[in-house]
The first five atom37 places (N, CA, C, CB, O) and aatype in JSON, in Angstrom:
{
  "aatype": [5, 19, 1, 10, 19, 6, 15, 7, 7, 7, 10, 19, 5, 0, 7, 3, 15, 10, 1, 10, 15, 4, 6, 19, 15, 7, 1, 16, 10, 1, 9, 2, 0, 12, 7, 17, 18, 1, 5, 0, 14, 7, 11, 5, 1, 6, 10, 19, 0, 16, 9, 15, 15, 7, 7, 19, 16, 2, 18, 0, 6, 15, 19, 11, 7, 1, 13, 16, 9, 15, 1, 3, 2, 0, 11, 2, 16, 10, 18, 10, 5, 10, 2, 16, 10, 11, 14, 6, 3, 16, 0, 9, 18, 18, 4, 2, 10, 3, 7, 19, 15, 18, 7, 16, 0, 19, 15, 19, 19, 15, 17, 7, 5, 7, 16, 5, 19, 16, 19, 15, 15],
  "atom_mask": [
    [1, 1, 1, 1, 1],
    [1, 1, 1, 1, 1],
    [1, 1, 1, 1, 1],
    [1, 1, 1, 1, 1],
    [1, 1, 1, 1, 1],
    [1, 1, 1, 1, 1],
    [1, 1, 1, 1, 1],
    [1, 1, 1, 0, 1],
    [1, 1, 1, 0, 1],
    [1, 1, 1, 0, 1],
    [1, 1, 1, 1, 1],
    [1, 1, 1, 1, 1],
    [1, 1, 1, 1, 1],
    [1, 1, 1, 1, 1],
    [1, 1, 1, 0, 1],
    [1, 1, 1, 1, 1],
    [1, 1, 1, 1, 1],
    [1, 1, 1, 1, 1],
    [1, 1, 1, 1, 1],
    [1, 1, 1, 1, 1],
    [1, 1, 1, 1, 1],
    [1, 1, 1, 1, 1],
    [1, 1, 1, 1, 1],
    [1, 1, 1, 1, 1],
    [1, 1, 1, 1, 1],
    [1, 1, 1, 0, 1],
    [1, 1, 1, 1, 1],
    [1, 1, 1, 1, 1],
    [1, 1, 1, 1, 1],
    [1, 1, 1, 1, 1],
    [1, 1, 1, 1, 1],
    [1, 1, 1, 1, 1],
    [1, 1, 1, 1, 1],
    [1, 1, 1, 1, 1],
    [1, 1, 1, 0, 1],
    [1, 1, 1, 1, 1],
    [1, 1, 1, 1, 1],
    [1, 1, 1, 1, 1],
    [1, 1, 1, 1, 1],
    [1, 1, 1, 1, 1],
    [1, 1, 1, 1, 1],
    [1, 1, 1, 0, 1],
    [1, 1, 1, 1, 1],
    [1, 1, 1, 1, 1],
    [1, 1, 1, 1, 1],
    [1, 1, 1, 1, 1],
    [1, 1, 1, 1, 1],
    [1, 1, 1, 1, 1],
    [1, 1, 1, 1, 1],
    [1, 1, 1, 1, 1],
    [1, 1, 1, 1, 1],
    [1, 1, 1, 1, 1],
    [1, 1, 1, 1, 1],
    [1, 1, 1, 0, 1],
    [1, 1, 1, 0, 1],
    [1, 1, 1, 1, 1],
    [1, 1, 1, 1, 1],
    [1, 1, 1, 1, 1],
    [1, 1, 1, 1, 1],
    [1, 1, 1, 1, 1],
    [1, 1, 1, 1, 1],
    [1, 1, 1, 1, 1],
    [1, 1, 1, 1, 1],
    [1, 1, 1, 1, 1],
    [1, 1, 1, 0, 1],
    [1, 1, 1, 1, 1],
    [1, 1, 1, 1, 1],
    [1, 1, 1, 1, 1],
    [1, 1, 1, 1, 1],
    [1, 1, 1, 1, 1],
    [1, 1, 1, 1, 1],
    [1, 1, 1, 1, 1],
    [1, 1, 1, 1, 1],
    [1, 1, 1, 1, 1],
    [1, 1, 1, 1, 1],
    [1, 1, 1, 1, 1],
    [1, 1, 1, 1, 1],
    [1, 1, 1, 1, 1],
    [1, 1, 1, 1, 1],
    [1, 1, 1, 1, 1],
    [1, 1, 1, 1, 1],
    [1, 1, 1, 1, 1],
    [1, 1, 1, 1, 1],
    [1, 1, 1, 1, 1],
    [1, 1, 1, 1, 1],
    [1, 1, 1, 1, 1],
    [1, 1, 1, 1, 1],
    [1, 1, 1, 1, 1],
    [1, 1, 1, 1, 1],
    [1, 1, 1, 1, 1],
    [1, 1, 1, 1, 1],
    [1, 1, 1, 1, 1],
    [1, 1, 1, 1, 1],
    [1, 1, 1, 1, 1],
    [1, 1, 1, 1, 1],
    [1, 1, 1, 1, 1],
    [1, 1, 1, 1, 1],
    [1, 1, 1, 1, 1],
    [1, 1, 1, 0, 1],
    [1, 1, 1, 1, 1],
    [1, 1, 1, 1, 1],
    [1, 1, 1, 1, 1],
    [1, 1, 1, 0, 1],
    [1, 1, 1, 1, 1],
    [1, 1, 1, 1, 1],
    [1, 1, 1, 1, 1],
    [1, 1, 1, 1, 1],
    [1, 1, 1, 1, 1],
    [1, 1, 1, 1, 1],
    [1, 1, 1, 1, 1],
    [1, 1, 1, 1, 1],
    [1, 1, 1, 0, 1],
    [1, 1, 1, 1, 1],
    [1, 1, 1, 0, 1],
    [1, 1, 1, 1, 1],
    [1, 1, 1, 1, 1],
    [1, 1, 1, 1, 1],
    [1, 1, 1, 1, 1],
    [1, 1, 1, 1, 1],
    [1, 1, 1, 1, 1],
    [1, 1, 1, 1, 1]
  ],
  "atom_positions": [
    [[48.24, -36.85, -16.99], [47.28, -38.13, -16.44], [46.25, -37.52, -15.32], [48.32, -39.48, -15.63], [46.33, -36.66, -14.44]],
    [[45.52, -38.16, -15.67], [44.15, -38.52, -14.12], [44.61, -39.7, -13.58], [42.17, -38.93, -14.56], [45.03, -40.74, -14.07]],
    [[44.38, -39.2, -12.15], [44.36, -40.24, -11.08], [43.07, -40.08, -10.49], [45.5, -40.12, -10.02], [42.6, -38.97, -10.24]],
    [[42.34, -41.41, -10.2], [41.16, -41.45, -9.55], [41.29, -42.62, -8.21], [40.01, -41.82, -10.71], [41.43, -43.81, -8.52]],
    [[41.23, -42.27, -6.84], [41.48, -42.67, -5.78], [40.2, -42.96, -4.86], [42.34, -41.81, -5.33], [39.82, -42.14, -4.03]],
    [[39.44, -44.42, -5.1], [38.54, -44.65, -4.24], [38.77, -45.0, -2.51], [37.97, -45.61, -4.91], [39.79, -45.44, -1.97]],
    [[37.79, -44.73, -2.04], [37.98, -44.85, -0.45], [36.23, -45.34, 0.01], [38.6, -42.99, 0.38], [35.16, -45.31, -0.59]],
    [[36.72, -45.81, 1.54], [35.28, -45.64, 1.99], [34.66, -47.35, 2.36], [0.0, 0.0, 0.0], [34.13, -47.89, 3.34]],
    [[35.0, -47.72, 1.19], [34.12, -49.3, 1.34], [34.84, -50.46, 2.52], [0.0, 0.0, 0.0], [35.89, -50.18, 3.1]],
    [[34.22, -51.56, 2.7], [34.1, -52.02, 3.86], [32.75, -53.22, 4.01], [0.0, 0.0, 0.0], [31.81, -53.45, 3.26]],
    [[33.11, -53.78, 5.22], [31.82, -55.15, 5.23], [31.13, -54.32, 6.26], [32.28, -57.16, 5.85], [31.71, -53.6, 7.08]],
    [[29.74, -54.48, 6.13], [28.9, -54.23, 6.8], [27.9, -54.93, 6.93], [28.69, -53.38, 6.62], [27.89, -55.88, 6.15]],
    [[26.85, -54.84, 7.73], [25.72, -55.55, 7.46], [24.27, -55.04, 6.61], [25.43, -55.9, 8.69], [24.08, -53.98, 6.02]],
    [[23.26, -56.29, 6.82], [22.67, -55.59, 5.86], [21.82, -54.3, 6.82], [21.68, -56.7, 4.9], [21.78, -54.35, 8.05]],
    [[21.22, -53.23, 6.03], [20.39, -52.13, 6.63], [21.91, -51.17, 6.85], [0.0, 0.0, 0.0], [21.62, -50.11, 7.4]],
    [[22.89, -51.26, 6.65], [23.8, -50.32, 7.12], [23.88, -49.31, 6.28], [25.01, -50.81, 7.35], [23.03, -49.18, 5.41]],
    [[24.98, -48.37, 6.41], [25.16, -47.71, 5.4], [26.49, -47.37, 5.21], [24.43, -46.76, 5.41], [27.21, -47.64, 6.17]],
    [[27.18, -46.73, 4.02], [28.69, -46.57, 3.95], [28.75, -45.36, 3.05], [29.54, -47.92, 3.33], [27.88, -45.2, 2.19]],
    [[29.87, -44.4, 3.23], [29.75, -43.5, 1.85], [31.29, -43.56, 1.33], [29.16, -41.69, 2.13], [32.33, -43.39, 1.97]],
    [[31.1, -43.83, 0.07], [32.26, -43.84, -0.64], [32.93, -42.38, -1.1], [31.95, -44.68, -1.78], [32.21, -41.38, -1.22]],
    [[34.27, -42.33, -1.34], [34.68, -40.87, -1.64], [35.98, -41.31, -3.2], [35.61, -39.95, 0.23], [36.81, -42.2, -3.34]],
    [[35.69, -40.56, -3.77], [36.66, -40.69, -5.23], [37.18, -39.24, -5.2], [35.69, -41.09, -6.94], [36.51, -38.22, -5.38]],
    [[38.67, -39.33, -4.9], [39.53, -38.29, -5.22], [39.98, -38.1, -6.31], [40.39, -38.26, -4.62], [40.73, -39.05, -6.57]],
    [[39.95, -37.37, -7.15], [40.58, -36.63, -8.65], [41.85, -36.06, -8.46], [39.66, -35.33, -9.28], [41.98, -35.44, -7.4]],
    [[42.86, -36.12, -9.26], [44.16, -35.74, -9.33], [44.82, -35.84, -10.33], [44.76, -36.2, -8.61], [44.71, -36.74, -11.16]],
    [[45.58, -34.92, -10.37], [46.53, -34.77, -12.08], [46.01, -33.73, -13.19], [0.0, 0.0, 0.0], [45.72, -32.55, -12.96]],
    [[45.95, -34.31, -14.32], [46.02, -32.89, -15.32], [44.44, -32.41, -15.2], [46.53, -33.26, -17.28], [43.47, -33.0, -14.72]],
    [[44.56, -31.13, -15.81], [43.5, -30.31, -15.56], [42.42, -30.33, -16.46], [43.92, -29.12, -15.46], [42.7, -29.87, -17.56]],
    [[41.06, -30.81, -16.3], [40.55, -31.45, -17.07], [39.17, -30.55, -17.13], [40.58, -32.92, -16.69], [39.0, -29.72, -16.24]],
    [[38.09, -30.71, -18.26], [36.92, -29.94, -18.16], [36.01, -31.62, -17.95], [36.55, -28.68, -19.77], [35.97, -32.61, -18.68]],
    [[35.34, -31.3, -16.58], [34.89, -33.02, -16.59], [33.4, -32.57, -17.19], [34.84, -34.1, -14.66], [32.87, -31.46, -17.21]],
    [[32.95, -33.84, -17.67], [31.57, -33.6, -18.45], [30.42, -34.33, -17.68], [31.63, -34.21, -20.07], [29.24, -34.01, -17.57]],
    [[31.19, -35.56, -17.11], [30.29, -36.52, -15.78], [31.49, -37.26, -15.02], [28.98, -38.01, -16.49], [32.63, -37.49, -15.44]],
    [[31.03, -37.5, -14.06], [31.42, -38.7, -13.24], [30.61, -39.49, -12.95], [31.9, -38.49, -12.18], [29.45, -39.07, -13.01]],
    [[30.77, -40.68, -12.58], [29.81, -41.71, -11.74], [30.54, -42.76, -10.98], [0.0, 0.0, 0.0], [31.71, -42.68, -10.58]],
    [[29.76, -43.73, -10.84], [30.19, -45.01, -9.64], [29.61, -45.97, -10.29], [29.58, -44.98, -7.92], [28.4, -45.87, -10.48]],
    [[30.32, -47.11, -10.78], [29.61, -48.13, -11.54], [30.12, -49.56, -10.16], [30.38, -48.28, -13.62], [30.78, -49.34, -9.14]],
    [[29.71, -50.52, -10.49], [30.17, -51.42, -9.85], [30.26, -53.25, -10.37], [29.41, -51.11, -8.76], [29.3, -53.71, -10.99]],
    [[31.16, -53.91, -10.14], [31.01, -55.19, -10.54], [31.1, -56.22, -9.35], [32.02, -55.44, -11.57], [31.83, -56.23, -8.36]],
    [[30.23, -56.99, -9.71], [29.92, -58.36, -8.35], [30.94, -59.51, -8.75], [27.96, -59.27, -8.4], [31.75, -59.21, -9.63]],
    [[30.99, -60.58, -8.28], [31.41, -61.77, -8.58], [30.66, -62.44, -9.82], [31.29, -62.51, -7.39], [29.46, -62.7, -9.76]],
    [[31.42, -62.71, -10.93], [30.81, -63.42, -12.12], [29.82, -62.66, -13.0], [0.0, 0.0, 0.0], [29.14, -63.15, -13.9]],
    [[29.86, -61.07, -12.51], [28.87, -60.32, -13.18], [29.48, -59.43, -13.65], [27.84, -59.88, -12.52], [30.6, -59.16, -13.23]],
    [[28.76, -58.58, -14.87], [29.48, -57.37, -15.94], [29.37, -56.16, -14.8], [28.39, -56.94, -17.75], [28.65, -56.02, -13.82]],
    [[30.36, -55.42, -15.35], [30.38, -53.95, -14.31], [28.99, -53.48, -15.09], [32.1, -52.55, -14.49], [28.69, -53.63, -16.27]],
    [[28.3, -52.88, -14.07], [26.86, -52.03, -14.3], [27.11, -50.67, -13.57], [25.38, -52.86, -13.55], [27.85, -50.52, -12.6]],
    [[26.37, -49.72, -14.2], [26.04, -48.48, -13.95], [25.42, -48.31, -12.61], [25.25, -48.04, -14.95], [24.47, -49.04, -12.35]],
    [[25.84, -47.39, -11.67], [25.09, -47.22, -10.55], [24.3, -45.85, -10.16], [25.94, -47.53, -9.61], [23.18, -45.68, -9.67]],
    [[25.2, -45.05, -10.52], [25.05, -43.74, -10.81], [25.73, -42.84, -11.41], [24.9, -43.32, -10.07], [26.9, -43.06, -11.7]],
    [[25.06, -41.56, -11.73], [26.37, -40.81, -12.66], [25.45, -39.32, -12.03], [26.52, -41.2, -15.06], [24.29, -39.22, -11.63]],
    [[26.39, -38.45, -12.14], [26.56, -36.84, -11.96], [26.98, -35.99, -13.19], [27.69, -36.55, -10.88], [28.13, -36.01, -13.62]],
    [[26.0, -35.24, -13.73], [26.88, -34.36, -14.9], [27.34, -32.84, -14.25], [25.76, -34.04, -16.45], [27.05, -32.14, -13.28]],
    [[28.41, -32.81, -15.63], [28.58, -31.19, -15.05], [27.78, -30.12, -14.07], [28.57, -30.47, -16.11], [28.09, -29.41, -13.12]],
    [[26.67, -30.37, -14.76], [25.59, -29.46, -14.3], [24.8, -29.95, -12.69], [0.0, 0.0, 0.0], [24.0, -29.39, -11.95]],
    [[25.31, -30.9, -12.66], [24.7, -31.59, -11.32], [23.32, -32.16, -11.63], [0.0, 0.0, 0.0], [22.44, -31.98, -10.79]],
    [[23.03, -32.82, -12.77], [22.06, -33.85, -13.28], [22.22, -34.95, -12.83], [22.01, -34.05, -14.53], [23.23, -35.43, -13.33]],
    [[21.55, -35.91, -11.84], [22.18, -37.38, -11.41], [20.93, -38.29, -12.23], [22.28, -37.71, -9.32], [19.77, -38.0, -12.51]],
    [[21.61, -39.29, -12.43], [21.1, -40.62, -12.73], [21.47, -41.73, -12.24], [21.19, -40.85, -13.78], [22.67, -42.04, -12.26]],
    [[20.3, -42.74, -11.58], [20.73, -44.04, -10.91], [20.03, -45.02, -11.56], [20.48, -44.13, -9.4], [18.99, -44.91, -12.21]],
    [[20.87, -46.26, -11.28], [19.98, -47.49, -11.75], [19.15, -48.02, -10.54], [20.94, -48.76, -12.35], [19.33, -48.17, -9.33]],
    [[18.2, -48.23, -11.4], [16.97, -48.6, -10.58], [16.46, -48.97, -9.12], [16.69, -49.41, -11.05], [15.59, -48.59, -8.34]],
    [[17.71, -50.13, -9.2], [17.68, -51.23, -7.77], [18.46, -50.27, -6.93], [18.57, -53.04, -7.9], [18.39, -50.7, -5.78]],
    [[19.15, -49.21, -6.96], [19.82, -48.09, -6.05], [18.8, -47.17, -5.63], [20.98, -47.25, -6.79], [18.72, -46.82, -4.45]],
    [[17.99, -46.73, -6.53], [17.07, -45.47, -6.36], [16.32, -45.48, -5.09], [16.01, -45.37, -7.51], [15.63, -46.43, -4.72]],
    [[16.48, -44.35, -4.4], [15.75, -43.96, -3.06], [16.68, -44.42, -2.05], [0.0, 0.0, 0.0], [16.53, -44.11, -0.87]],
    [[17.98, -45.41, -2.6], [18.87, -45.82, -1.3], [20.39, -44.98, -1.36], [19.17, -47.69, -1.33], [21.05, -44.61, -0.39]],
    [[20.64, -44.85, -2.5], [22.47, -44.35, -2.67], [21.87, -42.84, -3.18], [23.82, -45.47, -4.28], [20.93, -42.61, -3.94]],
    [[22.72, -41.93, -2.5], [22.81, -40.5, -3.3], [24.23, -40.27, -4.1], [22.66, -39.19, -2.16], [25.2, -40.41, -3.36]],
    [[24.47, -40.02, -5.18], [25.85, -39.14, -5.81], [26.06, -37.99, -5.45], [25.92, -38.89, -7.19], [25.04, -37.36, -5.15]],
    [[27.17, -37.4, -5.34], [27.19, -35.77, -5.01], [28.54, -35.46, -5.48], [26.98, -35.27, -3.3], [29.14, -36.41, -5.98]],
    [[29.26, -34.1, -5.41], [30.09, -34.05, -5.82], [30.97, -32.6, -4.85], [29.71, -34.12, -7.25], [30.16, -31.82, -4.34]],
    [[31.94, -32.37, -4.69], [32.5, -31.46, -3.93], [33.49, -31.04, -5.27], [33.18, -32.05, -2.39], [34.46, -31.73, -5.57]],
    [[33.13, -29.94, -5.96], [34.14, -29.12, -7.09], [35.41, -28.76, -6.09], [33.32, -27.43, -7.88], [36.4, -29.46, -6.31]],
    [[35.52, -27.91, -5.16], [36.42, -27.39, -4.8], [37.63, -28.49, -3.74], [35.73, -26.19, -4.22], [38.77, -28.17, -3.4]],
    [[36.96, -29.72, -3.45], [37.97, -30.94, -3.33], [38.23, -31.66, -4.08], [37.83, -31.71, -2.61], [38.89, -32.67, -3.84]],
    [[37.69, -31.3, -5.37], [38.08, -32.3, -6.67], [37.71, -33.8, -5.99], [40.03, -32.2, -7.22], [38.53, -34.7, -6.11]],
    [[36.35, -34.04, -5.23], [36.02, -35.52, -4.78], [34.82, -35.69, -4.71], [36.5, -35.97, -3.56], [34.14, -35.11, -3.86]],
    [[34.07, -36.97, -6.02], [33.23, -37.58, -5.74], [32.88, -38.37, -4.69], [33.19, -37.96, -6.42], [33.7, -39.09, -4.13]],
    [[31.19, -38.26, -4.23], [30.84, -39.23, -3.15], [29.69, -40.27, -3.61], [30.35, -38.4, -1.84], [29.06, -39.92, -4.61]],
    [[29.4, -41.27, -3.13], [28.53, -42.13, -3.13], [27.93, -42.45, -1.87], [28.99, -43.08, -3.68], [28.66, -43.12, -1.14]],
    [[26.84, -42.18, -1.44], [26.3, -42.12, -0.18], [25.43, -43.63, -0.03], [25.35, -40.68, -0.06], [24.22, -43.65, -0.25]],
    [[25.98, -44.53, 0.26], [24.81, -45.85, 0.3], [24.28, -46.12, 1.45], [25.31, -47.24, -0.07], [25.03, -46.49, 2.35]],
    [[23.12, -46.01, 1.63], [22.18, -46.31, 2.78], [21.12, -47.77, 2.3], [21.16, -44.71, 3.07], [20.85, -48.32, 1.23]],
    [[20.79, -47.95, 3.51], [19.91, -49.46, 3.58], [20.46, -50.65, 2.73], [18.32, -49.25, 2.99], [19.82, -51.06, 1.76]],
    [[21.9, -51.31, 3.19], [22.61, -51.64, 2.22], [22.16, -53.29, 1.97], [24.14, -51.28, 2.57], [21.73, -53.87, 2.97]],
    [[22.21, -53.84, 1.07], [21.59, -55.29, 0.62], [22.63, -56.31, 0.52], [20.86, -55.25, -0.84], [23.64, -55.84, -0.01]],
    [[22.69, -57.04, 0.7], [23.42, -58.26, 0.3], [23.99, -58.11, -1.3], [22.36, -59.58, 0.47], [25.11, -58.24, -1.79]],
    [[22.68, -57.76, -1.86], [23.11, -57.81, -3.28], [23.79, -56.59, -3.98], [21.96, -58.1, -4.03], [23.98, -56.5, -5.19]],
    [[24.16, -55.56, -2.93], [24.93, -54.61, -3.16], [26.49, -55.07, -2.94], [24.46, -53.51, -2.32], [27.46, -54.32, -3.02]],
    [[26.52, -55.97, -2.76], [28.15, -56.82, -2.65], [28.79, -56.89, -3.97], [28.08, -58.55, -2.13], [28.48, -57.71, -4.83]],
    [[29.96, -55.73, -4.1], [30.59, -56.01, -5.27], [31.73, -54.85, -5.25], [29.54, -56.0, -6.56], [31.84, -53.91, -4.46]],
    [[32.51, -55.19, -6.3], [33.5, -53.56, -6.22], [33.14, -52.53, -6.94], [35.0, -53.6, -6.72], [32.75, -52.73, -8.09]],
    [[33.19, -51.13, -6.37], [32.36, -49.99, -6.49], [33.68, -49.36, -7.33], [31.68, -49.18, -4.92], [34.78, -49.28, -6.78]],
    [[33.43, -48.9, -8.79], [34.83, -48.1, -9.33], [34.23, -46.7, -9.59], [35.62, -48.8, -10.92], [33.08, -46.58, -10.01]],
    [[35.08, -45.56, -9.33], [35.02, -44.61, -9.77], [35.35, -44.15, -11.3], [35.54, -44.17, -8.99], [36.34, -44.66, -11.83]],
    [[34.54, -43.21, -12.06], [34.58, -42.9, -13.37], [34.67, -41.26, -13.62], [33.35, -43.54, -14.01], [34.14, -40.38, -12.93]],
    [[35.26, -41.14, -14.46], [35.42, -40.12, -15.26], [35.4, -39.6, -16.69], [36.13, -39.98, -15.0], [35.93, -40.25, -17.59]],
    [[34.82, -38.45, -16.93], [34.59, -38.49, -18.44], [34.96, -36.7, -18.77], [32.68, -39.13, -18.9], [34.2, -35.97, -18.12]],
    [[35.71, -36.14, -19.42], [36.41, -35.27, -19.67], [37.19, -34.94, -20.58], [0.0, 0.0, 0.0], [37.47, -35.8, -21.42]],
    [[37.89, -33.36, -20.7], [38.19, -33.28, -22.02], [39.47, -32.38, -21.58], [36.97, -32.66, -23.1], [39.3, -31.29, -21.02]],
    [[40.53, -32.82, -21.82], [41.83, -31.99, -21.52], [41.43, -30.6, -22.16], [43.34, -32.68, -22.24], [40.99, -30.24, -23.25]],
    [[41.8, -29.92, -20.89], [41.7, -28.4, -21.88], [43.11, -28.11, -22.51], [41.26, -26.85, -20.82], [42.91, -27.11, -23.21]],
    [[44.1, -28.37, -22.59], [45.26, -28.29, -23.07], [45.29, -28.63, -24.86], [0.0, 0.0, 0.0], [45.8, -27.98, -25.78]],
    [[44.65, -29.7, -24.85], [44.58, -30.55, -25.99], [43.31, -30.82, -26.6], [45.1, -31.7, -25.7], [43.32, -31.23, -27.76]],
    [[42.05, -30.64, -25.92], [41.22, -30.95, -26.23], [40.74, -32.77, -26.68], [41.25, -30.0, -26.96], [39.79, -33.24, -27.3]],
    [[41.71, -33.26, -26.14], [41.16, -34.68, -26.07], [40.18, -35.37, -25.02], [42.22, -35.4, -26.01], [39.97, -35.0, -23.87]],
    [[39.8, -36.14, -25.49], [38.68, -36.78, -24.44], [39.44, -37.7, -23.9], [37.26, -37.46, -25.01], [40.23, -38.5, -24.4]],
    [[39.03, -37.43, -22.52], [39.66, -38.6, -21.47], [38.6, -39.29, -20.71], [40.69, -37.96, -20.32], [37.64, -38.65, -20.27]],
    [[38.71, -40.41, -20.56], [38.16, -41.56, -19.52], [38.89, -42.09, -18.62], [37.73, -42.65, -20.08], [39.73, -42.83, -19.13]],
    [[38.96, -42.04, -17.41], [39.58, -42.61, -16.41], [38.64, -43.46, -15.28], [40.33, -41.51, -15.82], [37.45, -43.22, -15.05]],
    [[39.35, -44.38, -14.71], [38.62, -45.32, -13.96], [39.73, -45.36, -12.55], [38.36, -46.92, -14.93], [40.96, -45.25, -12.59]],
    [[39.02, -45.53, -11.56], [39.92, -45.79, -10.19], [40.08, -47.62, -10.47], [0.0, 0.0, 0.0], [39.73, -48.45, -11.31]],
    [[40.84, -47.55, -9.16], [41.32, -49.19, -8.89], [39.62, -49.88, -8.21], [43.05, -49.28, -7.29], [39.26, -51.03, -8.48]],
    [[38.96, -49.12, -7.5], [37.95, -49.99, -7.37], [38.32, -49.91, -5.61], [0.0, 0.0, 0.0], [39.37, -49.65, -5.01]],
    [[36.79, -50.28, -5.07], [36.96, -50.21, -3.53], [35.7, -51.8, -2.84], [36.28, -48.11, -2.93], [34.5, -51.65, -3.09]],
    [[35.88, -52.37, -2.51], [35.33, -53.38, -1.83], [33.98, -53.15, -0.72], [36.48, -53.89, -1.18], [33.89, -52.96, 0.49]],
    [[33.18, -53.26, -1.67], [31.71, -53.36, -0.53], [31.15, -54.87, -0.47], [30.16, -52.26, -1.18], [30.68, -55.6, -1.34]],
    [[31.36, -55.05, 0.81], [30.51, -56.38, 1.28], [29.37, -56.42, 2.12], [31.3, -57.22, 1.96], [29.56, -55.82, 3.18]],
    [[28.22, -56.93, 2.0], [27.76, -56.67, 2.79], [26.79, -57.85, 3.36], [27.38, -55.58, 2.46], [25.97, -58.34, 2.58]],
    [[26.86, -58.27, 4.55], [26.43, -59.49, 5.15], [24.86, -59.42, 5.5], [27.31, -59.76, 6.43], [24.2, -58.41, 5.73]],
    [[24.5, -60.51, 5.47], [22.56, -60.62, 5.86], [22.56, -61.04, 7.32], [21.45, -62.13, 4.81], [21.49, -61.21, 7.92]]
  ]
}
């Protein structure tokens, strides 16, 4: 079993910055990609940013130039740097992992429990 634990959310003002972390533990996997998603009240969950095993990144248009995704393989941790935050960035942010189990070659998709980011105007 793979466990993802997010941290770093909070209440900030517009223009402020936050750094979210997602620590991965549990079963040994070959990780294909990891990403951050968010869900605002009354809206569907949406992609924020992804990073492949080769380090290729992809961002939603709404966060390009403001958010940066990165990973530290030695620490088994995924990060999301959020700069110049806007009220519309308010949401629960979820960490996601897409991988394959070394032992069984079974595909594994795992989600964290989420961390709340609230941006006041």
